[in-house]
C-alpha positions as MATLAB code, in Angstrom:
seq = 'MQRFRFSILLLVVFISGLIQGALIPLLSTLIERDGNPAWLNGLNATMLYLGVIVSAPLLERFVRKYGFRPTIVLGIILTALATFFLPLWPSLLMWALMRFVIGFGDSALHYGSQVWVTSASDKRSLGRAMAYYGMAFSLGFAVGPLIAPLVDLHFWLPFLVLIVFCLASLFLIFKVDNEYPEAEKVKTDSKGRIRLVLIGGGYTLLPAFTYGFLEASLNANLPIFTVRNDIGLTQTSTLITTFIVASIVVQLPLGRLADHFGKKRILQIVLTLGTLVFAIANLAVDHYVWLLVLFALAGAGLGSTYSLGLAHMTEVLPRSLLPTGNMLYSISFSVGSISGPMIGAFWIALPKEVYFLMYTLILGILAVSLFTAKAKPIDI';
ca = [
      -0.345  -20.148   11.030;
       0.242  -23.083    8.682;
       3.547  -22.531    6.896;
       2.351  -23.615    3.431;
      -0.722  -21.357    3.578;
       1.387  -18.467    4.857;
       3.832  -18.916    1.947;
       1.000  -18.868   -0.605;
      -0.462  -15.710    0.924;
       2.937  -14.034    0.798;
       3.176  -14.813   -2.921;
      -0.283  -13.356   -3.490;
       0.683  -10.220   -1.547;
       3.855   -9.962   -3.646;
       1.719   -9.884   -6.793;
      -0.587   -7.270   -5.250;
       2.414   -5.032   -4.585;
       3.819   -5.640   -8.058;
       0.587   -4.570   -9.755;
       0.381   -1.333   -7.769;
       4.086   -0.638   -8.144;
       3.938   -1.033  -11.908;
       0.661    0.649  -12.840;
       0.970    3.860  -10.827;
       4.227    5.174  -12.394;
       3.447    3.597  -15.787;
       0.098    5.330  -16.254;
       1.310    8.588  -14.700;
       4.236    8.717  -17.144;
       2.040    7.946  -20.172;
      -0.452   10.658  -19.185;
       2.374   13.159  -18.652;
       3.873   12.298  -22.069;
       0.530   13.158  -23.669;
       0.914   16.693  -22.297;
      -1.868   16.595  -19.702;
      -1.614   18.930  -16.670;
      -0.276   17.542  -13.402;
      -3.563   18.070  -11.524;
      -5.423   15.931  -14.092;
      -2.746   13.248  -13.765;
      -3.125   13.295  -10.001;
      -6.926   13.144  -10.224;
      -6.712   10.112  -12.526;
      -4.339    8.364  -10.104;
      -6.753    8.819   -7.198;
      -9.344    6.579   -8.875;
      -7.331    3.523   -7.837;
      -7.692    4.450   -4.185;
     -11.297    5.562   -4.545;
     -11.955    1.970   -5.611;
     -10.268    0.781   -2.409;
     -12.413    3.075   -0.243;
     -15.663    2.011   -1.928;
     -14.744   -1.676   -1.691;
     -13.658   -1.740    1.971;
     -17.109   -1.769    3.682;
     -18.417   -4.264    1.121;
     -15.427   -6.560    1.581;
     -15.841   -6.706    5.351;
     -19.311   -8.210    4.916;
     -18.123  -10.391    2.024;
     -15.240  -11.942    3.979;
     -17.431  -12.636    7.027;
     -20.027  -14.384    4.821;
     -17.887  -16.228    2.238;
     -14.435  -16.451    3.829;
     -10.920  -15.413    2.898;
     -10.244  -17.349   -0.315;
     -13.313  -16.204   -2.322;
     -12.449  -12.606   -1.387;
      -8.953  -13.004   -2.822;
     -10.251  -14.764   -5.958;
     -12.718  -11.934   -6.592;
      -9.884   -9.431   -6.369;
      -7.615  -11.301   -8.770;
     -10.316  -11.646  -11.450;
     -11.321   -7.959  -11.305;
      -7.690   -6.824  -11.433;
      -6.812   -9.060  -14.395;
      -9.830   -7.944  -16.453;
      -9.255   -4.236  -15.796;
      -5.530   -4.503  -16.590;
      -6.425   -6.107  -19.940;
      -8.750   -3.227  -20.844;
      -6.193   -0.496  -20.023;
      -4.154   -0.789  -23.268;
      -7.254   -1.720  -25.256;
      -8.857    1.709  -24.657;
      -6.092    4.264  -23.912;
      -8.144    7.296  -22.892;
      -8.238    9.311  -19.671;
     -11.890    8.465  -18.966;
     -11.445    4.732  -19.566;
      -8.213    4.640  -17.559;
      -9.959    6.378  -14.665;
     -12.728    3.763  -14.740;
     -10.294    0.841  -15.015;
      -8.158    2.261  -12.212;
     -11.275    2.271  -10.046;
     -11.924   -1.402  -10.874;
      -8.267   -2.278  -10.240;
      -8.468   -0.471   -6.894;
     -11.543   -2.515   -5.992;
      -9.936   -5.768   -7.127;
      -6.545   -5.133   -5.603;
      -8.246   -4.140   -2.371;
     -10.111   -7.463   -2.280;
      -6.909   -9.379   -2.985;
      -4.938   -7.429   -0.391;
      -7.728   -7.273    2.205;
      -8.451  -11.011    2.129;
      -4.761  -11.829    2.539;
      -4.223   -9.183    5.214;
      -7.118  -10.246    7.452;
      -6.177  -13.901    7.012;
      -2.598  -13.298    8.131;
      -3.497  -11.063   11.082;
      -6.276  -13.403   12.238;
      -4.142  -16.548   12.144;
      -0.848  -15.194   13.540;
       0.282  -15.566   17.147;
       0.414  -12.108   18.772;
       3.793  -12.909   20.348;
       5.373  -13.226   16.904;
       3.046  -10.820   15.129;
       5.792   -8.312   14.378;
       7.816  -10.964   12.560;
       4.768  -12.280   10.659;
       3.812   -8.793    9.518;
       7.446   -8.124    8.606;
       7.320  -11.053    6.164;
       3.984   -9.753    4.913;
       5.441   -6.279    4.420;
       8.537   -7.697    2.749;
       6.403   -9.603    0.249;
       4.359   -6.533   -0.646;
       7.435   -4.294   -0.741;
       9.350   -6.707   -2.961;
       6.475   -6.698   -5.411;
       6.309   -2.926   -5.223;
      10.063   -2.764   -5.862;
       9.855   -4.949   -8.959;
       6.749   -3.141  -10.231;
       8.389    0.157  -11.338;
      10.972   -1.826  -13.312;
       8.132   -3.148  -15.493;
       7.083    0.387  -16.500;
       9.958    1.008  -19.008;
       8.811   -2.075  -20.989;
       6.205    0.211  -22.540;
       9.015    1.720  -24.651;
       9.569   -1.709  -26.243;
       5.882   -2.389  -26.936;
       2.807   -0.611  -25.610;
       1.066   -3.844  -24.588;
       4.075   -5.532  -23.012;
       3.904   -4.296  -19.366;
       0.163   -4.928  -19.227;
       0.540   -8.499  -20.478;
       3.242   -9.182  -17.890;
       0.878   -8.053  -15.109;
      -1.965  -10.218  -16.442;
       0.317  -13.267  -16.342;
       1.120  -12.548  -12.693;
      -2.618  -12.255  -11.944;
      -3.267  -15.691  -13.468;
      -0.364  -17.166  -11.501;
      -1.806  -15.842   -8.226;
      -5.224  -17.298   -9.129;
      -3.624  -20.711   -9.559;
      -1.757  -20.428   -6.242;
      -4.698  -19.390   -4.068;
      -6.672  -22.514   -4.983;
      -3.908  -24.545   -3.356;
      -5.185  -23.584    0.134;
      -8.497  -24.316    1.881;
     -10.970  -21.562    2.633;
     -11.327  -20.205    6.193;
     -13.494  -17.621    7.961;
     -12.834  -14.815   10.479;
     -13.413  -15.493   14.171;
     -17.062  -14.953   15.168;
     -17.976  -12.242   17.655;
     -18.922  -13.306   21.181;
     -21.386  -10.426   21.393;
     -23.144   -9.562   18.128;
     -22.834   -5.934   17.043;
     -23.734   -4.151   13.833;
     -21.205   -2.608   11.465;
     -21.508    0.886   12.977;
     -20.994   -0.531   16.461;
     -17.849   -2.383   15.413;
     -16.456    0.730   13.729;
     -17.137    2.797   16.842;
     -15.354    0.240   19.041;
     -12.271    0.242   16.798;
     -12.088    4.043   16.608;
     -12.527    4.499   20.366;
     -10.168    1.686   21.355;
      -7.345    2.269   18.879;
      -8.219    4.883   16.282;
      -4.713    6.312   16.336;
      -3.346    2.962   15.080;
      -4.874    3.830   11.682;
      -2.522    6.811   11.222;
       0.495    4.798    9.967;
      -1.675    3.454    7.135;
      -2.624    6.995    6.098;
       0.994    8.120    6.165;
       2.322    5.147    4.214;
      -0.449    5.549    1.632;
       0.368    9.241    1.232;
       4.067    8.501    0.861;
       3.686    5.551   -1.501;
       1.131    7.094   -3.862;
       2.740   10.528   -4.099;
       6.181    9.057   -4.754;
       4.824    6.854   -7.529;
       2.365    9.322   -9.061;
       4.089   12.678   -8.559;
       7.794   11.892   -8.391;
       7.942   10.865  -12.102;
       6.393   14.227  -13.011;
       8.723   16.119  -10.672;
      11.810   14.365  -12.055;
      10.760   14.745  -15.706;
      10.424   18.490  -15.160;
      13.884   18.528  -13.566;
      15.634   16.573  -16.352;
      15.789   13.193  -14.581;
      14.879   10.247  -16.831;
      12.239    7.542  -16.268;
      14.890    4.892  -15.591;
      16.565    7.058  -12.932;
      13.184    7.800  -11.381;
      12.307    4.095  -11.300;
      15.672    3.481   -9.634;
      14.888    6.033   -6.916;
      11.555    4.365   -6.136;
      13.061    0.882   -6.311;
      15.912    1.940   -3.985;
      13.345    3.134   -1.447;
      11.508   -0.207   -1.578;
      14.620   -2.406   -1.588;
      15.990   -0.601    1.468;
      12.688   -1.213    3.238;
      12.868   -4.925    2.389;
      16.338   -5.244    3.901;
      15.234   -3.916    7.301;
      11.653   -5.283    7.440;
      12.496   -8.459    9.337;
      14.989   -6.876   11.804;
      12.444   -4.143   12.580;
       9.726   -6.764   13.019;
      11.852   -8.655   15.547;
      12.701   -5.419   17.355;
       9.005   -4.550   17.446;
       8.171   -7.915   19.050;
      10.862   -7.295   21.670;
      10.585   -3.564   22.405;
       7.000   -2.855   21.277;
       5.465   -1.922   17.937;
       4.542    1.598   18.973;
       8.039    2.461   20.175;
       9.684    1.262   16.949;
       7.095    3.199   14.920;
       7.982    6.367   16.808;
      11.682    5.872   16.046;
      11.331    5.161   12.316;
       8.917    8.052   11.742;
      11.244   10.476   13.485;
      14.095    9.221   11.295;
      11.978    9.618    8.159;
      11.071   13.188    9.082;
      14.759   14.101    9.388;
      15.719   12.376    6.117;
      13.132   14.207    4.013;
      14.068   17.490    5.681;
      17.635   16.948    4.417;
      16.348   15.893    0.972;
      15.126   19.448    0.395;
      18.790   20.487    0.359;
      19.850   17.762   -2.096;
      17.174   18.121   -4.754;
      19.728   18.928   -7.515;
      22.103   16.071   -6.637;
      20.866   12.699   -7.903;
      23.460   10.609   -6.049;
      22.594   12.221   -2.736;
      18.899   11.734   -3.444;
      19.608    8.047   -4.059;
      21.337    7.764   -0.666;
      18.542    9.634    1.106;
      15.871    7.477   -0.557;
      17.700    4.407    0.714;
      17.691    5.813    4.254;
      14.045    6.857    3.975;
      13.078    3.413    2.717;
      14.943    1.745    5.578;
      13.119    3.915    8.082;
       9.659    4.236    6.559;
       9.175    1.110    4.460;
       7.895   -0.811    7.492;
       5.373    1.836    8.540;
       2.387   -0.015    7.074;
       3.234   -3.456    8.472;
       4.323   -2.127   11.887;
       1.154   -0.062   12.175;
      -0.946   -3.067   11.176;
       0.823   -5.252   13.747;
       0.229   -2.630   16.441;
      -3.457   -2.387   15.520;
      -3.764   -6.186   15.622;
      -2.326   -6.417   19.134;
      -4.683   -3.664   20.347;
      -7.933   -5.148   18.928;
      -9.642   -8.470   19.787;
      -9.571  -10.997   16.918;
     -13.321  -10.687   16.297;
     -12.810   -7.012   15.372;
      -9.879   -7.612   13.022;
     -12.014   -7.616    9.821;
     -13.423   -4.215   10.852;
     -10.009   -2.945   11.928;
      -8.461   -4.053    8.647;
     -11.325   -2.414    6.740;
     -10.659    0.909    8.481;
      -6.919    0.437    8.024;
      -7.457   -0.006    4.267;
      -9.671    3.082    4.142;
      -7.068    5.105    6.050;
      -4.388    3.902    3.619;
      -6.571    4.875    0.673;
      -7.392    8.327    2.033;
      -3.650    8.900    2.352;
      -3.124    7.529   -1.134;
      -5.735    9.883   -2.581;
      -4.372   12.864   -0.658;
      -0.791   12.181   -1.783;
      -1.182   12.585   -5.562;
      -3.643   15.482   -5.210;
      -1.555   17.517   -2.768;
       1.614   16.535   -4.616;
       0.205   17.720   -7.950;
      -0.184   21.242   -6.556;
       3.035   21.046   -4.550;
       4.997   20.485   -7.782;
       4.088   24.036   -8.798;
       6.125   25.368   -5.853;
       9.921   25.854   -6.056;
      11.632   22.479   -6.383;
      13.715   23.131   -3.258;
      10.592   22.687   -1.054;
       9.113   19.603   -2.774;
      10.208   17.162   -0.050;
       8.951   19.508    2.683;
       5.524   17.954    2.028;
       6.758   14.595    3.372;
       8.591   16.242    6.261;
       5.362   17.847    7.501;
       3.210   14.717    7.161;
       5.733   12.453    8.888;
       6.411   14.965   11.634;
       2.713   15.298   12.471;
       2.307   11.502   12.670;
       5.397   11.102   14.850;
       4.044   13.649   17.328;
       0.624   11.935   17.311;
       2.127    8.553   18.152;
       4.102   10.021   21.040;
       0.893   11.348   22.627;
      -1.814    8.743   21.784;
      -2.733    5.704   23.910;
      -4.857    2.618   23.235;
      -8.017    1.922   25.278;
      -9.098   -1.620   26.243;
     -12.038   -3.095   24.286;
     -14.364   -5.532   26.025;
     -16.302   -7.596   23.488;
];
């Protein structure tokens, strides 16, 4: 795809990752400081991903009718407005509502960019293109948690920083011309398209679920887990940032390997590695330095799960089904993201030595699924 347009989309994706990376641990920490129970904190965090789920079917129709750029613009405006209202009305009910709006807006921003990139990329270099895409999102997600401690300087400060980034992305996206998804050769309704995607490559949605579970639970539950085990907010932010930075370092090499050896094979390898790393983490829960090392290894192995899974889905589906495939991929990601904080909130009540067993089980199940599943050809 055109290099200038691709660069702009990467910047927009960076901002999408930054917003998520900042707001999830920031709001979770503030709610925990107010003495609210962990389950209520987890429930509040799920509103972001509920917004993503609700938006996904609507955005598929929106992007087919109006194109990629208006979809991204809609997302930026909704996200900026909701972020402004968060510090204006600091209450659990209002934050839940604004998180829903942010989820809707961030989904539009992310979805429009994601479908645009997958639709315009050459399948022979798709792994590399999605690696850059994943790197942009991961870099934003890595910077995001570092914004959270700004709340200790001034309550409004982190929110204002995020609003500025939203306005910057709005300016950037108007630098590129609008485009539309490829039209279907044979017209089908929404249910028919969903059925085709699920039959032809439903298993390709599993990496999105797993990455969503991992990302959301680490950001929403890990701060609570570490606070209860005498690890400070800065150290917690460093753990999360280490995970993301490690994933950034290996995104492009893994993308090139995926283009050469196959996306599915590389996914199988990294998920197996991640399962082993989190199994070991259960033994190192009281040793911060070892946790830091293990988070680096986990990030290197698992940080590309979303982009590799998306690249694999894109090579399995015809281009006319990519908006539907991306919609289902976003929903799968959001279901994982909702499950993560909710399951994690109850898992925290268990002995701390088994906290990371949650990730071991999820990753192990996905790894086994990918070793056994096969794609079916879709004729449309």
